[in-house]
Tab-separated table of C-alpha atoms in Angstrom:
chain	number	residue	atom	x	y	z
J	879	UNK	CA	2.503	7.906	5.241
J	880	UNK	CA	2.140	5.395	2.459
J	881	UNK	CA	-1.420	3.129	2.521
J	882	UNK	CA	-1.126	-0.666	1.673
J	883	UNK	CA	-4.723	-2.468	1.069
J	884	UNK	CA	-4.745	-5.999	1.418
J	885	UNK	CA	-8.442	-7.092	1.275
J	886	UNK	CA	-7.491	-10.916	0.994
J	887	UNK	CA	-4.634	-10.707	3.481
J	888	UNK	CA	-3.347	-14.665	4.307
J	889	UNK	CA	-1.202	-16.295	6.859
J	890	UNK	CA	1.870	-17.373	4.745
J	891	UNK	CA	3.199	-20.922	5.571
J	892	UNK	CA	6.212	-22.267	4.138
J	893	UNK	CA	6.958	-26.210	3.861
J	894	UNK	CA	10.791	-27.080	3.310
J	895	UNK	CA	11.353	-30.370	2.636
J	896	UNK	CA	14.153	-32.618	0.949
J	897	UNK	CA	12.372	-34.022	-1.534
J	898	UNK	CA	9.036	-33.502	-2.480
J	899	UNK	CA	7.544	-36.494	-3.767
J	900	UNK	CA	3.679	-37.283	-5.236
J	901	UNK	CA	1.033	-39.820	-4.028
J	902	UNK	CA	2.628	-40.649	-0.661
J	903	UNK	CA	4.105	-39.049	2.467
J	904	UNK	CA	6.560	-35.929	3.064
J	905	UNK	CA	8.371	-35.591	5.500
J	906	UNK	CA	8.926	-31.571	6.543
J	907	UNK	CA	12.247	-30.301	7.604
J	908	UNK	CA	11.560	-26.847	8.338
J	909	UNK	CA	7.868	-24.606	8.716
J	910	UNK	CA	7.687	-20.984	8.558
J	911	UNK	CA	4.753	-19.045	9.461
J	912	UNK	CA	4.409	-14.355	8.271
J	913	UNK	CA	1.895	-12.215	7.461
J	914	UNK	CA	1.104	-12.587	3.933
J	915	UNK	CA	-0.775	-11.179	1.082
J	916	UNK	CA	0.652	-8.858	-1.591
J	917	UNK	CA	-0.381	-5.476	0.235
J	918	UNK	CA	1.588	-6.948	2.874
J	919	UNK	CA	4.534	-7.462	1.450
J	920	UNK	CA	4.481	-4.563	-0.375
J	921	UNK	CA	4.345	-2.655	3.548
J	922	UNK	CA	7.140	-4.677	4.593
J	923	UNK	CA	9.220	-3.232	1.828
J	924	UNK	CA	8.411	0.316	1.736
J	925	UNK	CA	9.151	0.203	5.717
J	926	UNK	CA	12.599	-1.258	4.856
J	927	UNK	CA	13.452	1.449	2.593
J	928	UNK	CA	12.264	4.235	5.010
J	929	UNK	CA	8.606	4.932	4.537
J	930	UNK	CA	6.276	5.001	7.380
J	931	UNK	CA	3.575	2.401	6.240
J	932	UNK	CA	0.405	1.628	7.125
J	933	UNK	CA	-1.537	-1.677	5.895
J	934	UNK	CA	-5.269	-2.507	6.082
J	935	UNK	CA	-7.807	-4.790	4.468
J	936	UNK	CA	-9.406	-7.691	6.598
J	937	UNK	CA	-8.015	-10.040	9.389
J	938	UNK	CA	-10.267	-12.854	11.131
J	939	UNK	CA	-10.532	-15.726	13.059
J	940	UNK	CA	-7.248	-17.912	15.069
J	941	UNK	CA	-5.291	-17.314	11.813
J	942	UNK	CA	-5.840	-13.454	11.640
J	943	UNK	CA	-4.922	-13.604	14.972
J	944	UNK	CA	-1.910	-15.061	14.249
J	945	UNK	CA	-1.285	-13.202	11.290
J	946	UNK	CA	-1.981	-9.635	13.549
J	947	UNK	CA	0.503	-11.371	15.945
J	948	UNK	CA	3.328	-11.757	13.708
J	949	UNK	CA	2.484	-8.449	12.127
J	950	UNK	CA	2.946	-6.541	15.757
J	951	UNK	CA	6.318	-8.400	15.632
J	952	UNK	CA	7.016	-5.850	12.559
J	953	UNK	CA	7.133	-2.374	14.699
J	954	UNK	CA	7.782	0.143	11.314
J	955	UNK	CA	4.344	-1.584	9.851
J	956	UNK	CA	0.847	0.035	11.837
J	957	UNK	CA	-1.726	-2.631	11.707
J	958	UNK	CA	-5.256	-1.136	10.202
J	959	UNK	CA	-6.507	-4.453	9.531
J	960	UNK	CA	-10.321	-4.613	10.349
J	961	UNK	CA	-11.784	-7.281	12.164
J	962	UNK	CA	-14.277	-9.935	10.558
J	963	UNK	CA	-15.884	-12.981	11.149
J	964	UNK	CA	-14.630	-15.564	9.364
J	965	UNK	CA	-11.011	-16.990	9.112
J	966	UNK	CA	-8.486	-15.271	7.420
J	967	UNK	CA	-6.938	-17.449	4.859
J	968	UNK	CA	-3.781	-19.462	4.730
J	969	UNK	CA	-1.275	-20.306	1.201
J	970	UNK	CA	0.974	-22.808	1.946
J	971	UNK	CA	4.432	-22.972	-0.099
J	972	UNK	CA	6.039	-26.512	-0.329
J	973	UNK	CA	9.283	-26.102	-1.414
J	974	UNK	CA	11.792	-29.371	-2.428
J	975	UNK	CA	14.927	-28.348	-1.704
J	976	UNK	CA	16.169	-30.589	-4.556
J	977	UNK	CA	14.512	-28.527	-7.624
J	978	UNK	CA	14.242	-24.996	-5.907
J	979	UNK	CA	10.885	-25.507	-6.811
J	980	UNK	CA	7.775	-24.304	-5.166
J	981	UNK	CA	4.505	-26.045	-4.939
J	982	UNK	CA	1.645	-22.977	-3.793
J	983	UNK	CA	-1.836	-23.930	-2.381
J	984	UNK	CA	-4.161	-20.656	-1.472
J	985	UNK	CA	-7.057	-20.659	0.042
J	986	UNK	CA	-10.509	-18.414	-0.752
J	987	UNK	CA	-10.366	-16.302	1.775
J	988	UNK	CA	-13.290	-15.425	4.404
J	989	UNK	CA	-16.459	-14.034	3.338
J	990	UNK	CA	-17.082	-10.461	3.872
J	991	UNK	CA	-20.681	-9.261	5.337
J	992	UNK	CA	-21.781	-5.859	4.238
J	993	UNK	CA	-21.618	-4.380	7.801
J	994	UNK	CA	-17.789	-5.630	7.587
J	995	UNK	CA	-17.365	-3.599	4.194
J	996	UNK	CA	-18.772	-0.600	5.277
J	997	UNK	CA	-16.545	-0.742	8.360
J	998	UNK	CA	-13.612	-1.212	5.678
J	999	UNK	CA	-14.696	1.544	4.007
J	1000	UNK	CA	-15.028	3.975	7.329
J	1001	UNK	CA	-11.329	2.928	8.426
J	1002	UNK	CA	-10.208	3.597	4.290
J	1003	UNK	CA	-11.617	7.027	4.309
J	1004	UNK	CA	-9.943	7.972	7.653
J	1005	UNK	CA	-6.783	6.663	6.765
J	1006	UNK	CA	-6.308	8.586	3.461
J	1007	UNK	CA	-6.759	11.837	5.654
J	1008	UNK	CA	-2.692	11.593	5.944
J	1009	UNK	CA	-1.753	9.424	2.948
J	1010	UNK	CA	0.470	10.407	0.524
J	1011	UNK	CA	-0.250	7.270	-1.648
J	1012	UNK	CA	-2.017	4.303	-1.591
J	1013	UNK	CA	-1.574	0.445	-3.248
J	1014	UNK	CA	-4.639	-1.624	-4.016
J	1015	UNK	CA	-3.305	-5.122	-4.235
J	1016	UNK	CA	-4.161	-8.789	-4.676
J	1017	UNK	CA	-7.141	-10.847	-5.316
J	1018	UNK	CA	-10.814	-9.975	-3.799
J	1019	UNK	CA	-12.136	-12.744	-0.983
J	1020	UNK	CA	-15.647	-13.712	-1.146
J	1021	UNK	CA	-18.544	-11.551	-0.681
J	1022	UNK	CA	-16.410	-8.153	-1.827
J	1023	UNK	CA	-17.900	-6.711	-4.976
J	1024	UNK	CA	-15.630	-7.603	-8.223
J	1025	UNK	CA	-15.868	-3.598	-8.330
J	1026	UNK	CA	-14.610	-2.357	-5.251
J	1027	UNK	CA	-10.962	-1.721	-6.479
J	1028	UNK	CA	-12.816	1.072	-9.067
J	1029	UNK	CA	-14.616	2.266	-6.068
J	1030	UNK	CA	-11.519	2.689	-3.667
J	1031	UNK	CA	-9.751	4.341	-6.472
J	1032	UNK	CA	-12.171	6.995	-6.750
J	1033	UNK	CA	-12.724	7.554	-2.911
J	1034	UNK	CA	-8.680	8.120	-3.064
J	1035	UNK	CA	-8.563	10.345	-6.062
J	1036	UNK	CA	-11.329	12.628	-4.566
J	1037	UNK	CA	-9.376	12.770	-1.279
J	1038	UNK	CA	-6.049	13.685	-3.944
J	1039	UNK	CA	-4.516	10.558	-2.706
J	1040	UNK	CA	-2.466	9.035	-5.847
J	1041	UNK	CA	-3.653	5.162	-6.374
J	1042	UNK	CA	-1.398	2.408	-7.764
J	1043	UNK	CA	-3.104	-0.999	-8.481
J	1044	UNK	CA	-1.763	-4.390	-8.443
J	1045	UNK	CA	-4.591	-7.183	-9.396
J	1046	UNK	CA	-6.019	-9.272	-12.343
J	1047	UNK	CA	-8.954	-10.462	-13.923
J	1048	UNK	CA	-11.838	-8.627	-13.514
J	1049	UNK	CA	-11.325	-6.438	-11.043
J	1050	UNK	CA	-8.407	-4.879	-13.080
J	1051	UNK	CA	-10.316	-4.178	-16.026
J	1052	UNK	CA	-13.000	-2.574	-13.847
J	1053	UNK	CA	-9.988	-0.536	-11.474
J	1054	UNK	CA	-9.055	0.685	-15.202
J	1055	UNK	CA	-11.563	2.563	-15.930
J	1056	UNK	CA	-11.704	4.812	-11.996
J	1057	UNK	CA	-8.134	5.873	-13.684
J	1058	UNK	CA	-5.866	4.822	-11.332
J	1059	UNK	CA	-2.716	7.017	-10.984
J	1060	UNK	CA	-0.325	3.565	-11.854
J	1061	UNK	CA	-1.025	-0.348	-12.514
J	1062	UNK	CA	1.218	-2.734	-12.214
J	1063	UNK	CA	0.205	-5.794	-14.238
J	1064	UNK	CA	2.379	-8.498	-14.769
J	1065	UNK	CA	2.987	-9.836	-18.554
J	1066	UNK	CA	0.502	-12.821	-18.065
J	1067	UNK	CA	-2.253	-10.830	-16.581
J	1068	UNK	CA	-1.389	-7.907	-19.356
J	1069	UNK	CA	-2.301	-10.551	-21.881
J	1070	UNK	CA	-5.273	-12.076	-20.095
J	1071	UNK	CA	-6.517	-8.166	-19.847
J	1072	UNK	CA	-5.739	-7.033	-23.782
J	1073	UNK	CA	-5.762	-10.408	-25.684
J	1074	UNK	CA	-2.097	-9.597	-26.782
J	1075	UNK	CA	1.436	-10.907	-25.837
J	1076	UNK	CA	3.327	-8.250	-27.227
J	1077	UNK	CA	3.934	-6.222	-23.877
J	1078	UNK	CA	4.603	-2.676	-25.757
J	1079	UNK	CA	0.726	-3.015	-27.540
J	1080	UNK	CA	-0.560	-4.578	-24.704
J	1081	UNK	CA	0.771	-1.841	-21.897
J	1082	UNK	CA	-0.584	0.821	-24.457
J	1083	UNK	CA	-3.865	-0.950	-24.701
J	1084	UNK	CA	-4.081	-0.844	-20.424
J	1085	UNK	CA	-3.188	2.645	-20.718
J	1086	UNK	CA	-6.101	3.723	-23.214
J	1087	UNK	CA	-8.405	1.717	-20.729
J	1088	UNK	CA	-8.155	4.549	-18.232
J	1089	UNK	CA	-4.569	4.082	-15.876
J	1090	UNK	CA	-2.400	7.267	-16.618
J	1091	UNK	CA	0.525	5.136	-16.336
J	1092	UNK	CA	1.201	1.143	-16.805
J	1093	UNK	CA	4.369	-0.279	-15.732
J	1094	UNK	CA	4.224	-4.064	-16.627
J	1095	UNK	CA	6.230	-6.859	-14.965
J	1096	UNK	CA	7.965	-8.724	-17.234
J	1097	UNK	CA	9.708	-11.428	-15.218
J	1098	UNK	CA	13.496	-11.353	-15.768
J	1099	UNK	CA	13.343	-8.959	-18.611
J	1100	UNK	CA	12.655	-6.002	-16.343
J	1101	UNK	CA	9.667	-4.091	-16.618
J	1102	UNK	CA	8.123	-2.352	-19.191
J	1103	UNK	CA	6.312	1.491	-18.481
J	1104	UNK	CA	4.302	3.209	-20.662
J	1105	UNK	CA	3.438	6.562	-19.330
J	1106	UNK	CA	2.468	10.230	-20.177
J	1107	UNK	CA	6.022	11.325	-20.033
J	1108	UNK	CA	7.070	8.500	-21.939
J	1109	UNK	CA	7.932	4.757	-22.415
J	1110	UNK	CA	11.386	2.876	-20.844
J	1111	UNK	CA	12.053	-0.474	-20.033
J	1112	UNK	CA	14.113	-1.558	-17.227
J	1113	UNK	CA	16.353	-4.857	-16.373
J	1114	UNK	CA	18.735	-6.291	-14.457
J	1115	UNK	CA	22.148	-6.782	-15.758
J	1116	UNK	CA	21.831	-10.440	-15.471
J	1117	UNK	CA	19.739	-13.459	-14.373
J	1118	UNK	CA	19.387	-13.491	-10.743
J	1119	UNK	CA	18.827	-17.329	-9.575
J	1120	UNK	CA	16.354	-17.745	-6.535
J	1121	UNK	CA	12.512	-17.873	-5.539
J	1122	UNK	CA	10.560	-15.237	-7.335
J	1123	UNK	CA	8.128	-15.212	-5.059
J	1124	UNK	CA	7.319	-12.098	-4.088
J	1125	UNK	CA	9.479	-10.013	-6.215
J	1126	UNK	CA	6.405	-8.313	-8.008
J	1127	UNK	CA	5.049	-7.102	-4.398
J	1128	UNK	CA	8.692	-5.461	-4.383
J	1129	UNK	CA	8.697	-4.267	-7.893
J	1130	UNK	CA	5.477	-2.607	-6.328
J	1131	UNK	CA	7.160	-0.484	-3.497
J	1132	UNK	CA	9.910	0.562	-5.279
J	1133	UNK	CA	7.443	2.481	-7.565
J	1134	UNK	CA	5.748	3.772	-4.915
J	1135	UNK	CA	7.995	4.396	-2.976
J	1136	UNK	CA	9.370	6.660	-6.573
J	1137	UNK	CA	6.473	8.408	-7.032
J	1138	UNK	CA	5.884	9.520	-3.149
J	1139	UNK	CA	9.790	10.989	-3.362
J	1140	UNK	CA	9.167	12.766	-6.442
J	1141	UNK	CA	11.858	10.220	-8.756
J	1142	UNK	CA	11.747	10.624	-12.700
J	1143	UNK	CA	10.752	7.611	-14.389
J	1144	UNK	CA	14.307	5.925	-15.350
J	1145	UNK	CA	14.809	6.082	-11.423
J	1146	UNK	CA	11.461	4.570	-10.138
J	1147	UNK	CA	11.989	1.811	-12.366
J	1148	UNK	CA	15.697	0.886	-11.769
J	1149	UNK	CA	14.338	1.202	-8.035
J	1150	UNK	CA	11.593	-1.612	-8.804
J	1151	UNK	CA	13.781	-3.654	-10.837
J	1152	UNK	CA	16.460	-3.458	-8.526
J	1153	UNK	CA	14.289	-4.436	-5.111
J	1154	UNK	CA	12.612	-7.119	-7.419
J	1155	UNK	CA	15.940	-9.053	-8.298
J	1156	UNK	CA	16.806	-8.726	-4.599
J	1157	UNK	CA	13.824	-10.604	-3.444
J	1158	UNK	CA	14.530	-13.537	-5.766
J	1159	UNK	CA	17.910	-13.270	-3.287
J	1160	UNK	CA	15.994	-13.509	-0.115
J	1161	UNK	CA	14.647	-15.707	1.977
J	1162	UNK	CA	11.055	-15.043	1.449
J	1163	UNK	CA	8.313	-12.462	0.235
J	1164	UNK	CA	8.475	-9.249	1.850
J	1165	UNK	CA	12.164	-9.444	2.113
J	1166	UNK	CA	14.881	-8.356	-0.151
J	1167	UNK	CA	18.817	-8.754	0.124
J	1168	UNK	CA	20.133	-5.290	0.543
J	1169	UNK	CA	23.448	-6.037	-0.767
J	1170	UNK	CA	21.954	-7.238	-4.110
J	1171	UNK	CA	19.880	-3.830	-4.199
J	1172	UNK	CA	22.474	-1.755	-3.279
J	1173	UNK	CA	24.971	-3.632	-6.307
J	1174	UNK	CA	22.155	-3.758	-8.600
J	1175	UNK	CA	21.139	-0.411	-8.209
J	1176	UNK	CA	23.878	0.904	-10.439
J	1177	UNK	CA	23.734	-1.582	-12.565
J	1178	UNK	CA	19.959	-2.158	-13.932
J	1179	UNK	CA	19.790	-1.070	-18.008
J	1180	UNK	CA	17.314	1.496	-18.872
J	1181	UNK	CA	15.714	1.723	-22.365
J	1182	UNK	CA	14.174	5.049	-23.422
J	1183	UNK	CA	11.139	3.751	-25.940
J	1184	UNK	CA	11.129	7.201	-28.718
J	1185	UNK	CA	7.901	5.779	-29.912
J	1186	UNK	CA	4.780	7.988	-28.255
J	1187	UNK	CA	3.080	6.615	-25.329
């Protein structure tokens, strides 16, 4: 079983319009309502490709309700969520359909008491019993310690569960230093991180903070992973035109999904890069097109880095 955490989970809501237009009234053509959050998505993936997945964090009030609905609607993902008091967030997407472009609006998040953490933490513990990895993903919702990814890191390594993170800011930097067994930065929150916009410096810098491997997203050049066995960068063959949203969640289970099966490096990342093109294909987050994966596979370019890592 692979472990999703998604302690700011949201209720996703998507906005189609024509047009949309500033300072006066939209009209919307089409809504769409799905669990959301990038542990989420990141579940919804793995189960696609065959892993039995199960995804926890916090879910609250009538739109954690809804969100636990839609999720029951997704049989090959087991709902841990835990139950809190407040509301679980929403992020609404408004996308005009003349651009392609997407307008995104997210919410806080509820805040979480300290009984509700130490619930969390219970229902964490017992879950990692039959894990054979765990992602730590997305931002922290009020009331969680900026710490806690460091903290969950360590509770998996001393069960031997191996951890990959996906976050930012501070909690990052902090997750760093528990060594986490993979984090997945993209280029922007690399640089925020290590003060550098050279991804090859700045991956190596993340690495020396503690994570035994890095594997940076670097948009629609590929990804970028500097690890103990070496460095490679992967990338699609060509530009893929579509939403991005999302893709990095994907990029996310295809390495996980890698490193539960055992794959060498070239093939966890031409996995990732692969899934992640295919989600700028489909029709939201969560989702990929499998005949773009399936083409793609084959066709992503691999660079072996000679310089150490």
């Amino acid at each position: 079983m692979i472990l999703t955490v998604t302690l700011n989970a949201a209720l996703d809501i998507t906005y189609r319009l024509p047009r949309l237009r500033n300072h006066t009234t939209n009209r919307v053509t089409e809504v769409a309502e799905r669990p959301g959050g990038k542990g989420l998505n990141v579940a919804r993936v793995l189960a696609a490709l065959g892993h039995r997945t199960v995804a926890t964090g916090f879910a609250g009030g009538g739109t954690g309700a809804a969100l636990r609905a839609l999720l029951s609607q997704e049989s090959e993902v087991t709902d841990a969520l835990v139950p809190v008091g407040g509301a679980t967030r929403r992020t609404i997407a408004v996308v005009d359909g003349t651009t392609g472009d997407t307008t995104q609006l997210n919410e806080p998040g509820p805040t979480v008491s300290p009984a509700e953490w130490d619930t969390f933490l219970g229902t964490y513990r017992e879950l990692l019993r039959d894990a054979q990895a765990v992602a730590l993903c997305g931002s922290l919702p009020p009331g969680v310690p900026v710490d806690v990814y460091a903290r969950l890191t360590r509770t998996a390594r001393t069960a031997g569960v191996p951890v990959l993170l996906d976050t930012s800011g501070e909690p990052l930097r902090r997750g760093l230093a528990a060594r986490p067994d993979l984090a997945k930065p993209n280029a922007d929150e690399l640089a925020a991180l290590t003060g550098s916009t050279e991804p090859l410096r700045a991956a190596r810098d993340a690495r020396r903070r503690g994570a035994h491997a890095v594997a940076a997203s670097l948009g629609a050049k590929g990804i970028l992973a500097v690890t103990a066995d070496g460095t490679w960068q992967a990338a699609p063959p060509l530009h893929i035109p579509g939403n991005p949203t999302g893709a990095g969640d994907s990029a996310v289970a295809g390495l996980l999904s890698g490193l539960v099966e055992g794959l060498p490096w070239p093939d966890r990342l031409t996995r990732a890069v692969a899934l992640s093109a295919a989600t700028v294909r489909a029709a939201a987050a969560g989702e990929f097109d499998p005949a773009t994966y399936e083409e793609l596979l084959s066709r992503v370019v691999v660079t072996d880095h000679p310089a150490a890592a």
